[in-house]
Each structure stands twice: as structure tokens, then as C-alpha cells.
PDB file of C-alpha atoms in Angstrom:
ATOM      1  CA  LYS G   1     -14.298   7.997   7.277  1.00  0.00           C
ATOM      2  CA  GLN G   2     -12.370   8.322   4.031  1.00  0.00           C
ATOM      3  CA  GLU G   3     -13.331   5.901   1.243  1.00  0.00           C
ATOM      4  CA  VAL G   4     -11.419   5.507  -1.997  1.00  0.00           C
ATOM      5  CA  THR G   5     -12.941   3.900  -5.097  1.00  0.00           C
ATOM      6  CA  GLN G   6     -11.213   2.971  -8.334  1.00  0.00           C
ATOM      7  CA  ILE G   7     -12.938   2.444 -11.664  1.00  0.00           C
ATOM      8  CA  PRO G   8     -12.715   0.257 -13.654  1.00  0.00           C
ATOM      9  CA  ALA G   9     -11.768  -2.806 -11.612  1.00  0.00           C
ATOM     10  CA  ALA G  10     -10.073  -4.303 -14.676  1.00  0.00           C
ATOM     11  CA  LEU G  11      -9.071  -2.996 -18.084  1.00  0.00           C
ATOM     12  CA  SER G  12      -7.677  -4.776 -21.136  1.00  0.00           C
ATOM     13  CA  VAL G  13      -6.292  -2.736 -24.041  1.00  0.00           C
ATOM     14  CA  PRO G  14      -4.165  -3.335 -27.136  1.00  0.00           C
ATOM     15  CA  GLU G  15      -0.584  -2.117 -27.154  1.00  0.00           C
ATOM     16  CA  GLY G  16      -0.171   1.531 -28.150  1.00  0.00           C
ATOM     17  CA  GLU G  17      -3.514   2.726 -26.819  1.00  0.00           C
ATOM     18  CA  ASN G  18      -3.800   5.713 -24.490  1.00  0.00           C
ATOM     19  CA  LEU G  19      -5.815   4.960 -21.357  1.00  0.00           C
ATOM     20  CA  VAL G  20      -7.247   6.569 -18.222  1.00  0.00           C
ATOM     21  CA  LEU G  21      -7.654   5.077 -14.769  1.00  0.00           C
ATOM     22  CA  ASN G  22     -10.016   6.750 -12.323  1.00  0.00           C
ATOM     23  CA  CYS G  23      -9.891   7.249  -8.571  1.00  0.00           C
ATOM     24  CA  SER G  24     -12.468   8.989  -6.375  1.00  0.00           C
ATOM     25  CA  PHE G  25     -12.424   9.795  -2.675  1.00  0.00           C
ATOM     26  CA  THR G  26     -15.165  10.903  -0.301  1.00  0.00           C
ATOM     27  CA  ASP G  27     -13.352  13.375   1.977  1.00  0.00           C
ATOM     28  CA  SER G  28     -11.665  16.245   0.148  1.00  0.00           C
ATOM     29  CA  ALA G  29      -9.539  17.160   3.200  1.00  0.00           C
ATOM     30  CA  ILE G  30      -6.463  15.325   1.943  1.00  0.00           C
ATOM     31  CA  TYR G  31      -2.761  16.171   2.118  1.00  0.00           C
ATOM     32  CA  ASN G  32      -1.805  14.324  -1.037  1.00  0.00           C
ATOM     33  CA  LEU G  33      -2.751  11.529  -3.404  1.00  0.00           C
ATOM     34  CA  GLN G  34      -0.418   8.850  -4.706  1.00  0.00           C
ATOM     35  CA  TRP G  35      -0.565   6.355  -7.521  1.00  0.00           C
ATOM     36  CA  PHE G  36       1.224   3.038  -7.026  1.00  0.00           C
ATOM     37  CA  ARG G  37       2.001   0.116  -9.293  1.00  0.00           C
ATOM     38  CA  GLN G  38       1.884  -3.489  -8.036  1.00  0.00           C
ATOM     39  CA  ASP G  39       3.122  -6.462 -10.056  1.00  0.00           C
ATOM     40  CA  PRO G  40       1.601  -9.883  -9.232  1.00  0.00           C
ATOM     41  CA  GLY G  41       2.772 -11.169  -5.861  1.00  0.00           C
ATOM     42  CA  LYS G  42       5.026  -8.141  -5.315  1.00  0.00           C
ATOM     43  CA  GLY G  43       5.157  -5.017  -3.208  1.00  0.00           C
ATOM     44  CA  LEU G  44       4.117  -1.521  -4.268  1.00  0.00           C
ATOM     45  CA  THR G  45       6.148   0.988  -6.262  1.00  0.00           C
ATOM     46  CA  SER G  46       5.245   4.665  -6.043  1.00  0.00           C
ATOM     47  CA  LEU G  47       4.618   6.202  -9.481  1.00  0.00           C
ATOM     48  CA  LEU G  48       3.403   9.740  -8.820  1.00  0.00           C
ATOM     49  CA  LEU G  49       2.549  11.849  -5.793  1.00  0.00           C
ATOM     50  CA  ILE G  50       0.326  14.927  -6.092  1.00  0.00           C
ATOM     51  CA  GLN G  51       0.226  17.423  -3.262  1.00  0.00           C
ATOM     52  CA  SER G  52      -3.215  18.764  -2.335  1.00  0.00           C
ATOM     53  CA  SER G  53      -2.222  22.187  -3.714  1.00  0.00           C
ATOM     54  CA  GLN G  54      -1.206  20.754  -7.087  1.00  0.00           C
ATOM     55  CA  ARG G  55      -3.340  19.925 -10.114  1.00  0.00           C
ATOM     56  CA  GLU G  56      -1.137  17.375 -11.855  1.00  0.00           C
ATOM     57  CA  GLN G  57       2.177  15.545 -11.951  1.00  0.00           C
ATOM     58  CA  THR G  58       3.969  13.956 -14.881  1.00  0.00           C
ATOM     59  CA  SER G  59       6.598  11.249 -15.168  1.00  0.00           C
ATOM     60  CA  GLY G  60       7.478   9.967 -18.608  1.00  0.00           C
ATOM     61  CA  ARG G  61       4.349   8.489 -20.204  1.00  0.00           C
ATOM     62  CA  LEU G  62       2.357   8.912 -16.991  1.00  0.00           C
ATOM     63  CA  ASN G  63       0.279  11.938 -16.043  1.00  0.00           C
ATOM     64  CA  ALA G  64      -1.813  12.161 -12.894  1.00  0.00           C
ATOM     65  CA  SER G  65      -4.361  14.877 -12.229  1.00  0.00           C
ATOM     66  CA  LEU G  66      -6.124  15.887  -9.041  1.00  0.00           C
ATOM     67  CA  ASP G  67      -9.408  17.731  -8.546  1.00  0.00           C
ATOM     68  CA  LYS G  68      -9.656  17.921  -4.789  1.00  0.00           C
ATOM     69  CA  SER G  69     -12.958  19.768  -4.697  1.00  0.00           C
ATOM     70  CA  SER G  70     -14.742  17.034  -6.639  1.00  0.00           C
ATOM     71  CA  GLY G  71     -12.795  14.205  -4.980  1.00  0.00           C
ATOM     72  CA  ARG G  72     -11.332  12.811  -8.205  1.00  0.00           C
ATOM     73  CA  SER G  73      -7.983  11.843  -9.668  1.00  0.00           C
ATOM     74  CA  THR G  74      -7.056  10.302 -12.991  1.00  0.00           C
ATOM     75  CA  LEU G  75      -3.944   8.468 -14.124  1.00  0.00           C
ATOM     76  CA  TYR G  76      -3.297   8.827 -17.832  1.00  0.00           C
ATOM     77  CA  ILE G  77      -0.957   6.352 -19.514  1.00  0.00           C
ATOM     78  CA  ALA G  78       0.173   7.268 -23.008  1.00  0.00           C
ATOM     79  CA  ALA G  79       1.169   4.758 -25.672  1.00  0.00           C
ATOM     80  CA  SER G  80       0.639   1.740 -23.440  1.00  0.00           C
ATOM     81  CA  GLN G  81       3.085  -1.190 -23.562  1.00  0.00           C
ATOM     82  CA  PRO G  82       2.803  -4.833 -22.426  1.00  0.00           C
ATOM     83  CA  GLY G  83       5.246  -3.970 -19.632  1.00  0.00           C
ATOM     84  CA  ASP G  84       2.621  -1.607 -18.201  1.00  0.00           C
ATOM     85  CA  SER G  85       0.487  -4.630 -17.269  1.00  0.00           C
ATOM     86  CA  ALA G  86       0.038  -4.531 -13.484  1.00  0.00           C
ATOM     87  CA  THR G  87      -2.402  -3.456 -10.781  1.00  0.00           C
ATOM     88  CA  TYR G  88      -2.578   0.296 -10.235  1.00  0.00           C
ATOM     89  CA  LEU G  89      -3.581   1.566  -6.804  1.00  0.00           C
ATOM     90  CA  CYS G  90      -4.368   5.063  -5.670  1.00  0.00           C
ATOM     91  CA  ALA G  91      -4.041   6.139  -2.045  1.00  0.00           C
ATOM     92  CA  VAL G  92      -4.892   9.345  -0.230  1.00  0.00           C
ATOM     93  CA  ALA G  93      -3.191  10.746   2.842  1.00  0.00           C
ATOM     94  CA  GLY G  94      -5.353  12.692   5.264  1.00  0.00           C
ATOM     95  CA  GLY G  95      -6.559  12.927   8.810  1.00  0.00           C
ATOM     96  CA  THR G  96      -4.140  13.777  11.564  1.00  0.00           C
ATOM     97  CA  SER G  97      -1.041  12.384   9.875  1.00  0.00           C
ATOM     98  CA  TYR G  98       0.436  12.237   6.415  1.00  0.00           C
ATOM     99  CA  GLY G  99       1.524   8.702   7.137  1.00  0.00           C
ATOM    100  CA  LYS G 100      -1.920   7.089   7.281  1.00  0.00           C
ATOM    101  CA  LEU G 101      -2.865   6.146   3.755  1.00  0.00           C
ATOM    102  CA  THR G 102      -6.303   5.011   2.582  1.00  0.00           C
ATOM    103  CA  PHE G 103      -6.122   2.821  -0.519  1.00  0.00           C
ATOM    104  CA  GLY G 104      -8.531   2.081  -3.326  1.00  0.00           C
ATOM    105  CA  GLN G 105      -9.071  -1.511  -4.398  1.00  0.00           C
ATOM    106  CA  GLY G 106      -6.992  -1.135  -7.539  1.00  0.00           C
ATOM    107  CA  THR G 107      -7.402  -1.425 -11.307  1.00  0.00           C
ATOM    108  CA  ILE G 108      -5.927  -4.506 -12.979  1.00  0.00           C
ATOM    109  CA  LEU G 109      -4.465  -3.395 -16.316  1.00  0.00           C
ATOM    110  CA  THR G 110      -3.592  -5.822 -19.105  1.00  0.00           C
ATOM    111  CA  VAL G 111      -1.896  -4.517 -22.244  1.00  0.00           C
ATOM    112  CA  HIS G 112      -1.798  -7.168 -24.949  1.00  0.00           C
ATOM    113  CA  PRO G 113       0.572  -7.138 -27.923  1.00  0.00           C
TER     114      PRO G 113
ATOM    115  CA  ASP E   1      21.826  -1.803  -1.240  1.00  0.00           C
ATOM    116  CA  GLY E   2      19.085  -0.128   0.796  1.00  0.00           C
ATOM    117  CA  GLY E   3      15.560  -1.417   1.070  1.00  0.00           C
ATOM    118  CA  ILE E   4      12.949  -3.390   2.943  1.00  0.00           C
ATOM    119  CA  THR E   5      13.042  -7.150   3.259  1.00  0.00           C
ATOM    120  CA  GLN E   6      10.225  -9.428   4.333  1.00  0.00           C
ATOM    121  CA  SER E   7      10.461 -13.081   5.186  1.00  0.00           C
ATOM    122  CA  PRO E   8       9.340 -15.654   4.517  1.00  0.00           C
ATOM    123  CA  LYS E   9       7.796 -15.190   1.070  1.00  0.00           C
ATOM    124  CA  TYR E  10       5.165 -17.839   1.896  1.00  0.00           C
ATOM    125  CA  LEU E  11       4.018 -18.902   5.362  1.00  0.00           C
ATOM    126  CA  PHE E  12       1.626 -21.640   6.380  1.00  0.00           C
ATOM    127  CA  ARG E  13      -0.344 -21.536   9.604  1.00  0.00           C
ATOM    128  CA  LYS E  14      -2.097 -24.375  11.350  1.00  0.00           C
ATOM    129  CA  GLU E  15      -5.273 -23.877  13.350  1.00  0.00           C
ATOM    130  CA  GLY E  16      -4.592 -22.313  16.756  1.00  0.00           C
ATOM    131  CA  GLN E  17      -1.012 -21.421  15.890  1.00  0.00           C
ATOM    132  CA  ASN E  18       0.661 -18.043  16.226  1.00  0.00           C
ATOM    133  CA  VAL E  19       3.012 -17.106  13.394  1.00  0.00           C
ATOM    134  CA  THR E  20       5.438 -14.186  13.057  1.00  0.00           C
ATOM    135  CA  LEU E  21       6.218 -12.278   9.868  1.00  0.00           C
ATOM    136  CA  SER E  22       9.559 -10.536   9.653  1.00  0.00           C
ATOM    137  CA  CYS E  23      10.168  -7.012   8.309  1.00  0.00           C
ATOM    138  CA  GLU E  24      13.610  -5.415   8.232  1.00  0.00           C
ATOM    139  CA  GLN E  25      14.723  -2.104   6.738  1.00  0.00           C
ATOM    140  CA  ASN E  26      18.165  -0.556   6.319  1.00  0.00           C
ATOM    141  CA  LEU E  27      16.910   2.850   5.181  1.00  0.00           C
ATOM    142  CA  ASN E  28      17.332   4.359   8.651  1.00  0.00           C
ATOM    143  CA  HIS E  29      13.610   5.178   8.663  1.00  0.00           C
ATOM    144  CA  ASP E  30      11.828   6.003  11.907  1.00  0.00           C
ATOM    145  CA  ALA E  31       8.313   4.979  10.841  1.00  0.00           C
ATOM    146  CA  MET E  32       7.186   1.507   9.856  1.00  0.00           C
ATOM    147  CA  TYR E  33       3.802   0.062   8.854  1.00  0.00           C
ATOM    148  CA  TRP E  34       2.008  -3.247   8.353  1.00  0.00           C
ATOM    149  CA  TYR E  35      -0.771  -3.613   5.781  1.00  0.00           C
ATOM    150  CA  ARG E  36      -3.039  -6.486   4.839  1.00  0.00           C
ATOM    151  CA  GLN E  37      -4.204  -7.007   1.241  1.00  0.00           C
ATOM    152  CA  ASP E  38      -7.073  -9.319   0.286  1.00  0.00           C
ATOM    153  CA  PRO E  39      -7.886 -10.290  -3.325  1.00  0.00           C
ATOM    154  CA  GLY E  40      -9.579  -7.475  -5.223  1.00  0.00           C
ATOM    155  CA  GLN E  41      -9.176  -5.098  -2.314  1.00  0.00           C
ATOM    156  CA  GLY E  42      -6.846  -2.291  -1.448  1.00  0.00           C
ATOM    157  CA  LEU E  43      -4.409  -2.301   1.446  1.00  0.00           C
ATOM    158  CA  ARG E  44      -5.697  -1.916   4.995  1.00  0.00           C
ATOM    159  CA  LEU E  45      -3.512  -0.656   7.844  1.00  0.00           C
ATOM    160  CA  ILE E  46      -2.936  -3.142  10.699  1.00  0.00           C
ATOM    161  CA  TYR E  47      -0.353  -1.394  12.904  1.00  0.00           C
ATOM    162  CA  TYR E  48       2.150   1.408  12.560  1.00  0.00           C
ATOM    163  CA  SER E  49       5.142   2.620  14.532  1.00  0.00           C
ATOM    164  CA  GLN E  50       6.419   6.173  14.651  1.00  0.00           C
ATOM    165  CA  ILE E  51       9.607   5.388  16.544  1.00  0.00           C
ATOM    166  CA  VAL E  52      11.354   2.616  18.486  1.00  0.00           C
ATOM    167  CA  ASN E  53       9.328   1.238  21.413  1.00  0.00           C
ATOM    168  CA  ASP E  54       6.165   2.912  20.138  1.00  0.00           C
ATOM    169  CA  PHE E  55       3.354   1.514  18.000  1.00  0.00           C
ATOM    170  CA  GLN E  56      -0.307   2.288  17.349  1.00  0.00           C
ATOM    171  CA  LYS E  57      -3.287   0.279  16.126  1.00  0.00           C
ATOM    172  CA  GLY E  58      -4.462   0.803  12.597  1.00  0.00           C
ATOM    173  CA  ASP E  59      -7.891   0.040  11.165  1.00  0.00           C
ATOM    174  CA  ILE E  60      -7.823  -3.770  11.554  1.00  0.00           C
ATOM    175  CA  ALA E  61      -5.541  -4.548  14.529  1.00  0.00           C
ATOM    176  CA  GLU E  62      -7.683  -7.264  16.134  1.00  0.00           C
ATOM    177  CA  GLY E  63      -5.925 -10.645  16.119  1.00  0.00           C
ATOM    178  CA  TYR E  64      -2.487  -9.131  15.440  1.00  0.00           C
ATOM    179  CA  SER E  65       0.394  -7.931  17.614  1.00  0.00           C
ATOM    180  CA  VAL E  66       3.659  -6.120  16.902  1.00  0.00           C
ATOM    181  CA  SER E  67       6.869  -5.036  18.618  1.00  0.00           C
ATOM    182  CA  ARG E  68       9.432  -2.377  17.793  1.00  0.00           C
ATOM    183  CA  GLU E  69      12.521  -3.085  19.887  1.00  0.00           C
ATOM    184  CA  LYS E  70      14.949  -2.024  17.166  1.00  0.00           C
ATOM    185  CA  LYS E  71      14.723   0.779  14.627  1.00  0.00           C
ATOM    186  CA  GLU E  72      15.284  -1.549  11.675  1.00  0.00           C
ATOM    187  CA  SER E  73      12.852  -4.299  12.668  1.00  0.00           C
ATOM    188  CA  PHE E  74       9.037  -4.404  12.985  1.00  0.00           C
ATOM    189  CA  PRO E  75       7.801  -8.013  13.259  1.00  0.00           C
ATOM    190  CA  LEU E  76       4.096  -8.827  13.000  1.00  0.00           C
ATOM    191  CA  THR E  77       2.554 -11.756  14.883  1.00  0.00           C
ATOM    192  CA  VAL E  78      -0.684 -13.220  13.575  1.00  0.00           C
ATOM    193  CA  THR E  79      -2.332 -14.779  16.608  1.00  0.00           C
ATOM    194  CA  SER E  80      -4.847 -17.598  16.832  1.00  0.00           C
ATOM    195  CA  ALA E  81      -7.477 -14.925  17.542  1.00  0.00           C
ATOM    196  CA  GLN E  82      -7.276 -13.822  13.902  1.00  0.00           C
ATOM    197  CA  LYS E  83      -9.942 -16.082  12.382  1.00  0.00           C
ATOM    198  CA  ASN E  84      -9.346 -15.194   8.739  1.00  0.00           C
ATOM    199  CA  PRO E  85      -5.581 -14.740   8.395  1.00  0.00           C
ATOM    200  CA  THR E  86      -5.203 -15.802   4.752  1.00  0.00           C
ATOM    201  CA  ALA E  87      -3.958 -12.668   2.956  1.00  0.00           C
ATOM    202  CA  PHE E  88      -0.946 -10.906   1.480  1.00  0.00           C
ATOM    203  CA  TYR E  89       0.932  -8.905   4.125  1.00  0.00           C
ATOM    204  CA  LEU E  90       2.982  -5.849   3.180  1.00  0.00           C
ATOM    205  CA  CYS E  91       5.432  -3.948   5.335  1.00  0.00           C
ATOM    206  CA  ALA E  92       6.413  -0.360   4.578  1.00  0.00           C
ATOM    207  CA  SER E  93       8.610   2.348   6.037  1.00  0.00           C
ATOM    208  CA  SER E  94       9.021   6.103   5.773  1.00  0.00           C
ATOM    209  CA  ALA E  95      11.588   8.560   7.088  1.00  0.00           C
ATOM    210  CA  GLN E  96       9.091   9.896   9.643  1.00  0.00           C
ATOM    211  CA  LEU E  97       5.391   9.334  10.245  1.00  0.00           C
ATOM    212  CA  ASP E  98       4.594  12.538   8.390  1.00  0.00           C
ATOM    213  CA  SER E  99       6.844  11.726   5.439  1.00  0.00           C
ATOM    214  CA  GLN E 100       4.910  11.580   2.240  1.00  0.00           C
ATOM    215  CA  THR E 101       6.649   8.634   0.648  1.00  0.00           C
ATOM    216  CA  GLN E 102       6.359   5.099   1.962  1.00  0.00           C
ATOM    217  CA  TYR E 103       8.636   2.359   0.668  1.00  0.00           C
ATOM    218  CA  PHE E 104       7.206  -1.145   0.482  1.00  0.00           C
ATOM    219  CA  GLY E 105       8.693  -4.588   0.964  1.00  0.00           C
ATOM    220  CA  PRO E 106       7.985  -7.535  -1.374  1.00  0.00           C
ATOM    221  CA  GLY E 107       5.282  -9.031   0.870  1.00  0.00           C
ATOM    222  CA  THR E 108       4.532 -12.309   2.655  1.00  0.00           C
ATOM    223  CA  ARG E 109       1.638 -14.537   1.622  1.00  0.00           C
ATOM    224  CA  LEU E 110       0.051 -16.302   4.599  1.00  0.00           C
ATOM    225  CA  LEU E 111      -1.983 -19.427   4.009  1.00  0.00           C
ATOM    226  CA  VAL E 112      -3.931 -21.571   6.466  1.00  0.00           C
ATOM    227  CA  LEU E 113      -3.503 -25.356   6.409  1.00  0.00           C
TER     228      LEU E 113
END
């Protein structure tokens, strides 16, 4: 059974700092890995999706990498801003269908001015 | 304006009562999903539906029921058999079950009186 773990559980940084969020998964037979953002009491917004054949994806100040063989992904946020404060979740798609996602427990990020 | 709507935003359940959470989408998506989120935990799949009049159990289906009579609607009923229903419930949809991007609604928070 796939298990997804995110470290750290919470992170507090000053504005402008570069930071890395970590995600690990136990079964390397995945189709893709996604990073989501969740604001308090809200739904999820997809940030980046990495196919299993890809090594990284970039969107603006965000860069996500994938090392499928070691079961690891990182989300790098450059020049963090207070508006980046949210919970970040990673999810892997695998098994018999792309549609069934397994989520990590999330990292709560606080960027203070 | 396309998207997924969930109602109500907050729902209160009395002991022994069944309650129904609404999920509607106007994205013309075939697949729909229900997830449960507990504090400090990731999302867990309750039920999913690939197409109208079809649905399958997810990882934690006990105490829940669903129907899919219309393409745009996928209501979730939390029955009295669910002994720990307090959680944040998220509905999602994707074009097909194997689509790689799921779009999430804003969520319903269920509380027990």
C-alpha cells in the first residue's frame, strides 16, 4: 500500500528566504506526483504536476523535482512572500488508475514579514 | 464561470442523524470524488464515480453512501453508522477517471452536536 510522508510538518521562515519542502513515497510505481496548495478552510489548488518520466517542473518561483527511484520529491520556493503562507500537500497517482491519489499529511508554511 | 460548488459550508449533525453533503460541477467532467480530511492529515478517498450511475468505494467508505444520478451531481450521505464524522469533506472532479488533474471544491466542514 502506498504511503506518502511530508517533512517538515510545519515551517516558519522570514520573508525573502528560499525554502524546500520534502515529500517521500514508499512505492516507486507511480504515474505522476502533484503538489497542491490549501489555504485555511479552503479547497486544494494544483501547483505543479510531474509525470513519472520527468525530473522536474517549474512555475514562476516554484520548482518541483522528482526522483522516482528513491521515492522522493521536493518543492522549492524561491524568495518566499507572506502570500505563500498555506498548507502544501503532495499526492501521488498510482495503482490501476491515474485518478486514485494518495496524499501526504501536508506541510504548514508560514512566511512572516 | 465553471467550477465545483459544495454546500453547505458548515453542517451540524445530531447523534443518530443522517446528513447529506452536496457537490455540483459544471465542468462537464465524467469523474467525481469525495475525500475526507482530518486535522494534520492528508486527504483520504471515501468514494469515487467514473460515470453516471456508477460509483466505487475508496479507502474509507464505511458509514458513507453516495449516488450519481446526474453527471453534474455527486451527493455524499454521512450515515449514523459513521461514528466519527467530524472532518472537512472535499469533493473533486476530473474529465475522466484517468485524467491527471483533479479540480477541488471549497469543502464542507461537518461538526457533531
